[in-house]
Amino acid sequence: MAEQDKVILHGMWASPYAKRVELALNFKGIPYEYVEEDLRNKSDLLLKYNPVHKKVPVLVHNGKAIAESMVILEYIDETWKDGPKLLPSDSYKRAQARFWCHFIQDQLMESTFLVVKTDGEAQQKAIDHVYEKLKVLEDGMKTYLGEGNAIISGVENNFGILDIVFCALYGAYKAHEEVIGLKFIVPEKFPVLFSWLMAIAEVEAVKIATPPHEKTVGILQLFRLSALKSSSATE
Amino acid sequence: MAEQDKVILHGMWASPYAKRVELALNFKGIPYEYVEEDLRNKSDLLLKYNPVHKKVPVLVHNGKAIAESMVILEYIDETWKDGPKLLPSDSYKRAQARFWCHFIQDQLMESTFLVVKTDGEAQQKAIDHVYEKLKVLEDGMKTYLGEGNAIISGVENNFGILDIVFCALYGAYKAHEEVIGLKFIVPEKFPVLFSWLMAIAEVEAVKIATPPHEKTVGILQLFRLSALKSSSATE
């Protein structure tokens, strides 16, 4: 890395979108300064750097701002070419990795949040939807990752963009279980996804980005209670 | 291109998503076979190639299938490295191009379709939303593309992924005007976007992918009437 490289990440510690960037920077060994944003009172810098969406994450590299986590991950991989890659080198495998990242982004992110934010019938509906989509992902990953030891060695040798996007969403599985009393990645239903998640949890870049369990439980509870409260106020 | 390259595009002529891929292949001068899909009676091949979404476009390159238009565009650019590029070579400019592609995809595609599919109050609401987002795009493009002649020379010299995504959605502006009686890219409101669209329409790869006006009007009318009919049946 050139001497003059200055990298700043504007994030929020519990955001799965910001977590993607944090994981990518850790994994590639890129030194960076971290700015924690208060999302109820966003900094002027965040609003200046991301006027369109006004959201974290924003990566600022030598004064130039890049927003949107998936765009940032591609930027990181293309800018820091030394060391481990986030995307496979083969263009067909890159396409498959991007396809499944899109799938998680479009089909699973919002509906997984919805499970945390609802209860009763609405929650059951959201759970059914998430399980249906996870089944599609399970079948896809059976082909993409293989099964059994192939998964573990795949994660060890080819950790990258898809592992990051999956684990930024489901890495907090213990907190999910404690707060909403259910597992998303049920081992009996989704054995491939479960082995995958367990293998990812052993990666050093992931370990150092994992906040203390109690802290994650606390914010998830807050997020859930505030969503339930505002939904009952509007019903 | 290697002698053995066999490229097949499964598309549907009026789909803006399939249009993106057609434009990219034309622009890069990649020979391909085209398979028109009947979306009410999808081919077994389409279902086999895109079992997850069961949608066009699918690109089949030497027997390997790639789905999702944005993933396909990146694949095309990475696989056929000779000739013109779809993405800028500078990684920061690539990030900007990708950012605005995401913006059009996430903020404008569905809401633009909604204008075509509704009338009365619901349509007005959709129009307001589209104009609000187009204003954001106008401001963004003022910085990204410049103004006046800079736009024209930019399109001539750097036609690529963002031009493709923009024009696949708004290229049929004459048909939009005839069928729903309004312009999306109003010259007075969005002068930069308007100049951009006009410059894009002069690009050879775009001209040859533009279907006859009457044919586009016909399918838009059908699409609109069938949406209005099914919405009145459920109200």
Short mmCIF file of C-alpha atoms in Angstrom, two decimals:
data_model
loop_
_atom_site.label_atom_id
_atom_site.label_comp_id
_atom_site.label_asym_id
_atom_site.label_seq_id
_atom_site.Cartn_x
_atom_site.Cartn_y
_atom_site.Cartn_z
CA MET A 1 0.00 0.00 0.00
CA ALA A 2 1.31 3.44 -0.92
CA GLU A 3 2.56 5.61 1.96
CA GLN A 4 -0.03 8.31 1.29
CA ASP A 5 -3.11 6.02 1.38
CA LYS A 6 -5.58 7.31 3.90
CA VAL A 7 -8.66 5.17 4.43
CA ILE A 8 -11.60 6.15 6.62
CA LEU A 9 -14.71 4.05 7.16
CA HIS A 10 -17.90 5.74 8.38
CA GLY A 11 -19.93 2.92 9.89
CA MET A 12 -22.29 1.94 12.67
CA TRP A 13 -21.10 -1.08 14.62
CA ALA A 14 -24.34 -3.09 14.35
CA SER A 15 -25.09 -2.39 10.67
CA PRO A 16 -24.70 -5.52 8.51
CA TYR A 17 -23.95 -3.22 5.55
CA ALA A 18 -21.10 -1.46 7.34
CA LYS A 19 -19.96 -4.85 8.71
CA ARG A 20 -19.36 -6.03 5.12
CA VAL A 21 -16.82 -3.28 4.59
CA GLU A 22 -15.18 -3.79 7.97
CA LEU A 23 -14.76 -7.50 7.19
CA ALA A 24 -13.31 -6.76 3.75
CA LEU A 25 -10.77 -4.26 5.12
CA ASN A 26 -9.76 -6.65 7.93
CA PHE A 27 -9.43 -9.56 5.57
CA LYS A 28 -7.29 -7.67 3.10
CA GLY A 29 -5.20 -6.20 5.90
CA ILE A 30 -5.86 -2.59 4.92
CA PRO A 31 -5.22 -0.15 7.79
CA TYR A 32 -8.08 2.32 8.25
CA GLU A 33 -9.52 4.87 10.59
CA TYR A 34 -13.02 4.11 11.83
CA VAL A 35 -15.70 6.75 12.46
CA GLU A 36 -18.72 5.48 14.37
CA GLU A 37 -21.87 7.30 13.24
CA ASP A 38 -24.89 8.01 15.45
CA LEU A 39 -27.68 7.25 12.98
CA ARG A 40 -30.16 9.46 14.87
CA ASN A 41 -27.75 12.35 14.54
CA LYS A 42 -25.63 11.82 11.45
CA SER A 43 -22.38 13.71 11.12
CA ASP A 44 -22.04 16.55 8.59
CA LEU A 45 -19.28 14.54 6.96
CA LEU A 46 -21.57 11.55 6.38
CA LEU A 47 -24.22 13.79 4.81
CA LYS A 48 -21.57 15.41 2.64
CA TYR A 49 -20.02 12.12 1.55
CA ASN A 50 -23.30 10.30 0.86
CA PRO A 51 -25.85 13.02 0.00
CA VAL A 52 -27.96 10.60 -2.04
CA HIS A 53 -28.68 7.94 0.58
CA LYS A 54 -27.33 9.56 3.77
CA LYS A 55 -26.44 6.09 5.02
CA VAL A 56 -23.49 4.11 6.29
CA PRO A 57 -21.18 2.67 5.16
CA VAL A 58 -19.10 5.27 3.39
CA LEU A 59 -15.46 4.62 2.57
CA VAL A 60 -13.26 7.66 2.13
CA HIS A 61 -10.03 6.88 0.32
CA ASN A 62 -7.58 9.77 0.00
CA GLY A 63 -10.48 12.20 0.26
CA LYS A 64 -12.70 10.46 -2.29
CA ALA A 65 -15.96 9.06 -0.93
CA ILE A 66 -17.57 5.81 -2.05
CA ALA A 67 -21.03 4.77 -0.83
CA GLU A 68 -23.06 1.52 -1.01
CA SER A 69 -21.50 -1.54 0.54
CA MET A 70 -21.43 -3.73 -2.59
CA VAL A 71 -19.85 -0.92 -4.61
CA ILE A 72 -17.29 -0.41 -1.84
CA LEU A 73 -16.36 -4.12 -1.76
CA GLU A 74 -15.69 -4.12 -5.51
CA TYR A 75 -13.71 -0.87 -5.14
CA ILE A 76 -11.56 -2.32 -2.36
CA ASP A 77 -10.78 -5.43 -4.39
CA GLU A 78 -9.87 -3.43 -7.48
CA THR A 79 -7.79 -0.84 -5.64
CA TRP A 80 -5.74 -3.04 -3.32
CA LYS A 81 -4.63 -5.76 -5.68
CA ASP A 82 -1.94 -7.23 -3.46
CA GLY A 83 -2.81 -9.91 -0.96
CA PRO A 84 -5.99 -11.96 -0.78
CA LYS A 85 -8.80 -11.29 -3.26
CA LEU A 86 -12.47 -10.81 -2.37
CA LEU A 87 -13.65 -12.03 -5.77
CA PRO A 88 -12.52 -15.20 -7.55
CA SER A 89 -10.13 -14.64 -10.46
CA ASP A 90 -12.19 -16.71 -12.94
CA SER A 91 -14.89 -14.56 -14.52
CA TYR A 92 -17.58 -17.25 -14.41
CA LYS A 93 -16.94 -17.86 -10.71
CA ARG A 94 -17.01 -14.09 -10.15
CA ALA A 95 -20.43 -14.02 -11.81
CA GLN A 96 -21.68 -16.81 -9.54
CA ALA A 97 -20.37 -15.05 -6.42
CA ARG A 98 -22.04 -11.80 -7.50
CA PHE A 99 -25.27 -13.61 -8.34
CA TRP A 100 -25.55 -15.07 -4.84
CA CYS A 101 -24.56 -11.78 -3.21
CA HIS A 102 -27.45 -10.15 -5.09
CA PHE A 103 -29.71 -12.97 -3.95
CA ILE A 104 -28.89 -12.41 -0.26
CA GLN A 105 -29.16 -8.66 -0.70
CA ASP A 106 -32.50 -8.68 -2.54
CA GLN A 107 -34.25 -11.72 -1.09
CA LEU A 108 -32.99 -12.09 2.46
CA MET A 109 -31.80 -8.83 4.02
CA GLU A 110 -35.10 -7.01 4.50
CA SER A 111 -37.13 -10.12 5.26
CA THR A 112 -34.65 -11.22 7.91
CA PHE A 113 -34.89 -7.78 9.56
CA LEU A 114 -38.68 -8.10 9.38
CA VAL A 115 -38.58 -11.26 11.52
CA VAL A 116 -36.74 -9.30 14.20
CA LYS A 117 -39.15 -6.36 13.95
CA THR A 118 -42.49 -8.21 14.15
CA ASP A 119 -44.39 -10.77 16.20
CA GLY A 120 -47.47 -12.99 15.88
CA GLU A 121 -48.83 -13.66 12.41
CA ALA A 122 -46.70 -11.03 10.68
CA GLN A 123 -43.59 -12.61 12.17
CA GLN A 124 -44.64 -16.11 11.14
CA LYS A 125 -45.18 -14.91 7.60
CA ALA A 126 -41.73 -13.30 7.56
CA ILE A 127 -40.14 -16.48 8.99
CA ASP A 128 -41.81 -18.63 6.30
CA HIS A 129 -40.49 -16.29 3.63
CA VAL A 130 -36.95 -16.35 5.03
CA TYR A 131 -36.94 -20.16 5.29
CA GLU A 132 -38.20 -20.46 1.71
CA LYS A 133 -35.39 -18.24 0.44
CA LEU A 134 -32.79 -19.94 2.65
CA LYS A 135 -33.82 -23.26 1.07
CA VAL A 136 -33.00 -21.79 -2.36
CA LEU A 137 -29.66 -20.56 -1.00
CA GLU A 138 -28.98 -23.97 0.59
CA ASP A 139 -29.53 -25.71 -2.76
CA GLY A 140 -27.40 -23.14 -4.57
CA MET A 141 -24.56 -23.42 -2.06
CA LYS A 142 -24.60 -27.23 -2.29
CA THR A 143 -23.40 -26.78 -5.86
CA TYR A 144 -21.30 -23.68 -5.29
CA LEU A 145 -19.54 -24.67 -2.05
CA GLY A 146 -19.92 -28.44 -2.06
CA GLU A 147 -20.64 -30.33 1.17
CA GLY A 148 -18.82 -31.41 4.33
CA ASN A 149 -15.08 -30.73 4.39
CA ALA A 150 -15.21 -29.04 0.99
CA ILE A 151 -17.04 -26.13 2.65
CA ILE A 152 -14.46 -25.72 5.39
CA SER A 153 -11.52 -25.84 3.00
CA GLY A 154 -13.38 -23.53 0.59
CA VAL A 155 -13.82 -20.90 3.29
CA GLU A 156 -10.23 -21.31 4.47
CA ASN A 157 -8.78 -20.93 0.97
CA ASN A 158 -11.26 -18.69 -0.80
CA PHE A 159 -12.84 -16.46 1.81
CA GLY A 160 -14.35 -13.56 -0.06
CA ILE A 161 -17.27 -11.38 -0.99
CA LEU A 162 -20.00 -14.02 -0.66
CA ASP A 163 -18.78 -15.24 2.73
CA ILE A 164 -18.72 -11.62 3.86
CA VAL A 165 -22.27 -10.83 2.71
CA PHE A 166 -23.64 -14.04 4.27
CA CYS A 167 -21.88 -13.66 7.60
CA ALA A 168 -22.62 -9.93 7.92
CA LEU A 169 -26.29 -10.94 8.00
CA TYR A 170 -26.26 -14.21 9.96
CA GLY A 171 -23.03 -13.99 11.97
CA ALA A 172 -24.97 -12.75 15.00
CA TYR A 173 -26.95 -16.03 15.13
CA LYS A 174 -26.52 -16.46 18.89
CA ALA A 175 -28.01 -13.03 19.51
CA HIS A 176 -30.87 -13.75 17.08
CA GLU A 177 -31.63 -16.91 19.02
CA GLU A 178 -31.58 -15.15 22.36
CA VAL A 179 -33.71 -12.17 21.29
CA ILE A 180 -36.31 -13.78 19.03
CA GLY A 181 -36.03 -17.38 20.23
CA LEU A 182 -35.34 -18.92 16.85
CA LYS A 183 -32.50 -19.96 14.61
CA PHE A 184 -32.37 -18.69 11.04
CA ILE A 185 -29.72 -21.18 9.92
CA VAL A 186 -31.33 -24.32 11.41
CA PRO A 187 -28.75 -27.14 11.11
CA GLU A 188 -31.39 -29.79 10.31
CA LYS A 189 -33.00 -27.70 7.56
CA PHE A 190 -29.90 -26.07 6.10
CA PRO A 191 -26.87 -28.29 6.80
CA VAL A 192 -24.73 -26.68 4.11
CA LEU A 193 -25.46 -23.12 5.26
CA PHE A 194 -24.90 -24.17 8.86
CA SER A 195 -21.47 -25.71 8.14
CA TRP A 196 -20.63 -22.66 6.07
CA LEU A 197 -21.54 -20.24 8.87
CA MET A 198 -19.54 -22.28 11.40
CA ALA A 199 -16.50 -22.31 9.09
CA ILE A 200 -16.74 -18.57 8.53
CA ALA A 201 -16.85 -17.94 12.29
CA GLU A 202 -13.34 -19.41 12.54
CA VAL A 203 -11.80 -16.91 10.11
CA GLU A 204 -9.54 -14.44 11.92
CA ALA A 205 -10.89 -11.35 10.05
CA VAL A 206 -14.38 -12.34 11.22
CA LYS A 207 -13.40 -13.05 14.82
CA ILE A 208 -11.85 -9.63 15.32
CA ALA A 209 -14.94 -7.93 13.86
CA THR A 210 -17.39 -9.75 16.12
CA PRO A 211 -18.74 -7.52 18.89
CA PRO A 212 -19.37 -8.92 22.38
CA HIS A 213 -22.52 -11.08 22.48
CA GLU A 214 -24.23 -9.00 25.20
CA LYS A 215 -23.78 -5.81 23.19
CA THR A 216 -25.39 -7.36 20.10
CA VAL A 217 -28.25 -8.75 22.18
CA GLY A 218 -28.80 -5.31 23.66
CA ILE A 219 -29.10 -3.49 20.35
CA LEU A 220 -31.24 -6.21 18.77
CA GLN A 221 -33.65 -5.99 21.72
CA LEU A 222 -33.77 -2.22 21.37
CA PHE A 223 -34.32 -2.49 17.61
CA ARG A 224 -37.09 -5.06 18.13
CA LEU A 225 -38.87 -3.21 20.93
CA SER A 226 -38.80 0.10 19.11
CA ALA A 227 -40.17 -1.50 15.91
CA LEU A 228 -42.96 -3.29 17.80
CA LYS A 229 -43.82 -0.10 19.69
CA SER A 230 -44.05 2.02 16.54
CA SER A 231 -46.06 -0.67 14.74
CA SER A 232 -48.59 -0.92 17.60
CA ALA A 233 -48.85 2.89 17.63
CA THR A 234 -49.88 2.95 13.98
CA GLU A 235 -52.29 0.02 14.06
CA MET B 1 -12.68 -13.80 -29.52
CA ALA B 2 -11.74 -17.46 -29.54
CA GLU B 3 -13.11 -19.57 -32.40
CA GLN B 4 -15.06 -21.83 -30.07
CA ASP B 5 -16.95 -19.05 -28.27
CA LYS B 6 -20.65 -19.72 -28.44
CA VAL B 7 -22.86 -17.04 -26.95
CA ILE B 8 -26.63 -17.32 -26.58
CA LEU B 9 -28.89 -14.66 -25.08
CA HIS B 10 -32.32 -15.66 -23.78
CA GLY B 11 -34.31 -12.44 -23.78
CA MET B 12 -37.68 -10.87 -24.38
CA TRP B 13 -37.53 -7.98 -26.81
CA ALA B 14 -39.39 -5.46 -24.63
CA SER B 15 -37.65 -6.26 -21.32
CA PRO B 16 -35.40 -3.41 -20.16
CA TYR B 17 -33.32 -5.99 -18.28
CA ALA B 18 -32.71 -8.09 -21.39
CA LYS B 19 -32.16 -4.89 -23.37
CA ARG B 20 -29.16 -4.08 -21.18
CA VAL B 21 -27.43 -7.27 -22.25
CA GLU B 22 -28.36 -6.84 -25.91
CA LEU B 23 -26.88 -3.31 -25.85
CA ALA B 24 -23.70 -4.53 -24.19
CA LEU B 25 -23.17 -7.34 -26.70
CA ASN B 26 -23.86 -4.99 -29.62
CA PHE B 27 -21.55 -2.34 -28.28
CA LYS B 28 -18.68 -4.75 -27.71
CA GLY B 29 -19.28 -6.38 -31.09
CA ILE B 30 -19.75 -9.87 -29.66
CA PRO B 31 -21.62 -12.19 -32.07
CA TYR B 32 -24.44 -14.09 -30.39
CA GLU B 33 -27.50 -16.16 -31.01
CA TYR B 34 -30.73 -14.71 -29.69
CA VAL B 35 -33.57 -16.77 -28.23
CA GLU B 36 -36.83 -14.86 -27.74
CA GLU B 37 -38.72 -16.14 -24.69
CA ASP B 38 -42.48 -16.18 -24.32
CA LEU B 39 -42.78 -15.09 -20.69
CA ARG B 40 -46.23 -16.69 -20.35
CA ASN B 41 -44.77 -19.99 -21.48
CA LYS B 42 -41.09 -20.04 -20.57
CA SER B 43 -38.82 -22.51 -22.32
CA ASP B 44 -37.42 -25.51 -20.46
CA LEU B 45 -33.98 -24.15 -21.21
CA LEU B 46 -34.73 -20.84 -19.47
CA LEU B 47 -36.04 -22.68 -16.40
CA LYS B 48 -32.96 -24.91 -16.41
CA TYR B 49 -30.54 -22.01 -16.83
CA ASN B 50 -32.14 -19.70 -14.28
CA PRO B 51 -33.92 -21.98 -11.79
CA VAL B 52 -33.69 -19.37 -9.01
CA HIS B 53 -35.48 -16.44 -10.67
CA LYS B 54 -36.88 -18.05 -13.85
CA LYS B 55 -36.42 -14.72 -15.61
CA VAL B 56 -34.76 -13.24 -18.65
CA PRO B 57 -32.06 -12.30 -19.41
CA VAL B 58 -29.83 -15.34 -19.27
CA LEU B 59 -26.52 -15.39 -21.10
CA VAL B 60 -25.16 -18.81 -22.02
CA HIS B 61 -21.46 -18.73 -22.82
CA ASN B 62 -19.98 -22.02 -24.01
CA GLY B 63 -22.72 -23.88 -22.14
CA LYS B 64 -22.34 -21.94 -18.87
CA ALA B 65 -25.37 -19.90 -17.85
CA ILE B 66 -25.25 -16.50 -16.17
CA ALA B 67 -28.39 -14.79 -14.87
CA GLU B 68 -29.18 -11.26 -13.62
CA SER B 69 -28.51 -8.41 -16.02
CA MET B 70 -26.01 -6.49 -13.87
CA VAL B 71 -24.03 -9.66 -13.20
CA ILE B 72 -24.06 -10.44 -16.93
CA LEU B 73 -22.77 -6.96 -17.84
CA GLU B 74 -19.82 -7.33 -15.48
CA TYR B 75 -19.18 -10.84 -16.84
CA ILE B 76 -19.19 -9.60 -20.43
CA ASP B 77 -16.73 -6.83 -19.63
CA GLU B 78 -14.39 -9.18 -17.78
CA THR B 79 -14.54 -11.96 -20.36
CA TRP B 80 -14.16 -10.01 -23.62
CA LYS B 81 -11.31 -7.71 -22.74
CA ASP B 82 -10.54 -6.59 -26.29
CA GLY B 83 -12.37 -3.62 -27.75
CA PRO B 84 -14.42 -1.03 -25.92
CA LYS B 85 -14.98 -1.34 -22.18
CA LEU B 86 -18.32 -1.13 -20.39
CA LEU B 87 -16.74 0.05 -17.15
CA PRO B 88 -14.18 2.85 -16.80
CA SER B 89 -10.62 1.67 -16.14
CA ASP B 90 -10.11 3.91 -13.09
CA SER B 91 -11.42 2.17 -9.97
CA TYR B 92 -12.99 5.31 -8.46
CA LYS B 93 -14.85 6.04 -11.70
CA ARG B 94 -15.95 2.39 -11.82
CA ALA B 95 -17.36 2.82 -8.31
CA GLN B 96 -19.28 5.93 -9.38
CA ALA B 97 -20.69 4.17 -12.47
CA ARG B 98 -21.77 1.21 -10.34
CA PHE B 99 -23.27 3.51 -7.69
CA TRP B 100 -25.52 5.23 -10.25
CA CYS B 101 -26.45 1.92 -11.88
CA HIS B 102 -27.62 0.72 -8.46
CA PHE B 103 -29.51 3.96 -8.02
CA ILE B 104 -31.44 3.53 -11.28
CA GLN B 105 -32.03 -0.14 -10.51
CA ASP B 106 -33.25 0.35 -6.94
CA GLN B 107 -34.95 3.75 -7.08
CA LEU B 108 -36.29 4.13 -10.62
CA MET B 109 -37.05 0.81 -12.36
CA GLU B 110 -40.09 -0.36 -10.41
CA SER B 111 -41.52 3.10 -9.85
CA THR B 112 -41.26 3.92 -13.56
CA PHE B 113 -43.13 0.70 -14.40
CA LEU B 114 -45.72 1.68 -11.80
CA VAL B 115 -46.49 4.90 -13.68
CA VAL B 116 -47.27 2.82 -16.76
CA LYS B 117 -49.39 0.35 -14.77
CA THR B 118 -51.64 2.78 -12.87
CA ASP B 119 -53.92 5.76 -13.34
CA GLY B 120 -55.58 8.47 -11.24
CA GLU B 121 -54.19 9.14 -7.79
CA ALA B 122 -51.96 6.08 -7.71
CA GLN B 123 -50.35 7.16 -10.97
CA GLN B 124 -49.82 10.72 -9.74
CA LYS B 125 -48.10 9.39 -6.64
CA ALA B 126 -45.84 7.21 -8.78
CA ILE B 127 -45.05 10.14 -11.10
CA ASP B 128 -44.12 12.35 -8.15
CA HIS B 129 -41.82 9.65 -6.85
CA VAL B 130 -40.14 9.18 -10.23
CA TYR B 131 -39.62 12.92 -10.69
CA GLU B 132 -38.15 13.21 -7.20
CA LYS B 133 -35.64 10.45 -7.93
CA LEU B 134 -34.89 11.81 -11.42
CA LYS B 135 -34.00 15.12 -9.77
CA VAL B 136 -31.41 13.31 -7.65
CA LEU B 137 -30.08 11.61 -10.78
CA GLU B 138 -30.01 14.94 -12.65
CA ASP B 139 -27.91 16.51 -9.90
CA GLY B 140 -25.62 13.50 -9.77
CA MET B 141 -25.14 13.46 -13.54
CA LYS B 142 -24.35 17.18 -13.59
CA THR B 143 -21.20 16.27 -11.67
CA TYR B 144 -20.58 12.91 -13.28
CA LEU B 145 -21.26 13.78 -16.93
CA GLY B 146 -20.86 17.56 -16.95
CA GLU B 147 -23.19 19.75 -19.01
CA GLY B 148 -23.72 20.70 -22.67
CA ASN B 149 -21.14 19.36 -25.10
CA ALA B 150 -19.31 17.50 -22.36
CA ILE B 151 -22.25 15.09 -22.21
CA ILE B 152 -22.23 14.40 -25.92
CA SER B 153 -18.49 13.84 -26.08
CA GLY B 154 -18.68 11.74 -22.89
CA VAL B 155 -21.24 9.41 -24.45
CA GLU B 156 -19.32 9.23 -27.73
CA ASN B 157 -16.03 8.38 -26.05
CA ASN B 158 -17.07 6.50 -22.93
CA PHE B 159 -20.34 4.77 -23.69
CA GLY B 160 -20.73 2.08 -21.09
CA ILE B 161 -22.63 0.39 -18.32
CA LEU B 162 -24.39 3.49 -16.95
CA ASP B 163 -25.53 4.71 -20.38
CA ILE B 164 -26.85 1.21 -21.00
CA VAL B 165 -28.84 0.99 -17.77
CA PHE B 166 -30.28 4.49 -18.24
CA CYS B 167 -31.25 4.02 -21.87
CA ALA B 168 -32.68 0.51 -21.41
CA LEU B 169 -35.24 2.17 -19.11
CA TYR B 170 -35.92 5.50 -20.81
CA GLY B 171 -34.91 4.86 -24.43
CA ALA B 172 -38.55 4.20 -25.34
CA TYR B 173 -39.50 7.77 -24.36
CA LYS B 174 -41.59 8.37 -27.50
CA ALA B 175 -43.69 5.30 -26.75
CA HIS B 176 -44.05 6.35 -23.09
CA GLU B 177 -45.34 9.73 -24.25
CA GLU B 178 -47.81 8.21 -26.67
CA VAL B 179 -49.19 5.60 -24.27
CA ILE B 180 -49.33 7.48 -20.96
CA GLY B 181 -49.27 11.03 -22.29
CA LEU B 182 -46.27 12.22 -20.33
CA LYS B 183 -42.52 12.57 -20.58
CA PHE B 184 -40.32 11.08 -17.91
CA ILE B 185 -37.20 12.97 -18.98
CA VAL B 186 -38.79 16.43 -19.24
CA PRO B 187 -36.21 18.73 -20.93
CA GLU B 188 -37.15 21.74 -18.75
CA LYS B 189 -36.91 19.80 -15.50
CA PHE B 190 -33.97 17.55 -16.34
CA PRO B 191 -31.80 19.23 -18.99
CA VAL B 192 -28.73 17.10 -18.28
CA LEU B 193 -30.67 13.81 -18.40
CA PHE B 194 -32.43 14.96 -21.57
CA SER B 195 -29.18 15.83 -23.38
CA TRP B 196 -27.74 12.55 -22.17
CA LEU B 197 -30.67 10.53 -23.51
CA MET B 198 -30.51 12.33 -26.87
CA ALA B 199 -26.76 11.68 -27.13
CA ILE B 200 -27.24 8.00 -26.29
CA ALA B 201 -29.90 7.64 -29.00
CA GLU B 202 -27.23 8.48 -31.60
CA VAL B 203 -24.95 5.59 -30.60
CA GLU B 204 -24.92 2.87 -33.28
CA ALA B 205 -25.25 -0.03 -30.80
CA VAL B 206 -28.38 1.64 -29.43
CA LYS B 207 -29.91 2.41 -32.83
CA ILE B 208 -29.73 -1.18 -33.99
CA ALA B 209 -31.31 -2.42 -30.75
CA THR B 210 -34.27 -0.03 -30.94
CA PRO B 211 -37.48 -1.80 -32.00
CA PRO B 212 -39.99 -0.07 -34.31
CA HIS B 213 -41.98 2.62 -32.46
CA GLU B 214 -45.39 1.06 -33.22
CA LYS B 215 -44.30 -2.29 -31.82
CA THR B 216 -43.18 -0.68 -28.54
CA VAL B 217 -46.39 1.33 -28.31
CA GLY B 218 -48.38 -1.88 -28.84
CA ILE B 219 -46.74 -3.82 -26.02
CA LEU B 220 -46.79 -0.86 -23.62
CA GLN B 221 -50.54 -0.46 -24.23
CA LEU B 222 -51.07 -4.16 -23.63
CA PHE B 223 -48.96 -4.06 -20.46
CA ARG B 224 -50.85 -1.00 -19.21
CA LEU B 225 -54.35 -2.32 -20.00
CA SER B 226 -53.68 -5.70 -18.48
CA ALA B 227 -52.30 -4.10 -15.28
CA LEU B 228 -55.26 -1.72 -14.97
CA LYS B 229 -57.71 -4.57 -15.59
CA SER B 230 -56.18 -6.84 -12.97
CA SER B 231 -55.97 -3.96 -10.48
CA SER B 232 -59.66 -3.07 -10.96
CA ALA B 233 -60.56 -6.78 -10.57
CA THR B 234 -58.91 -6.90 -7.14
CA GLU B 235 -60.19 -3.60 -5.81
#
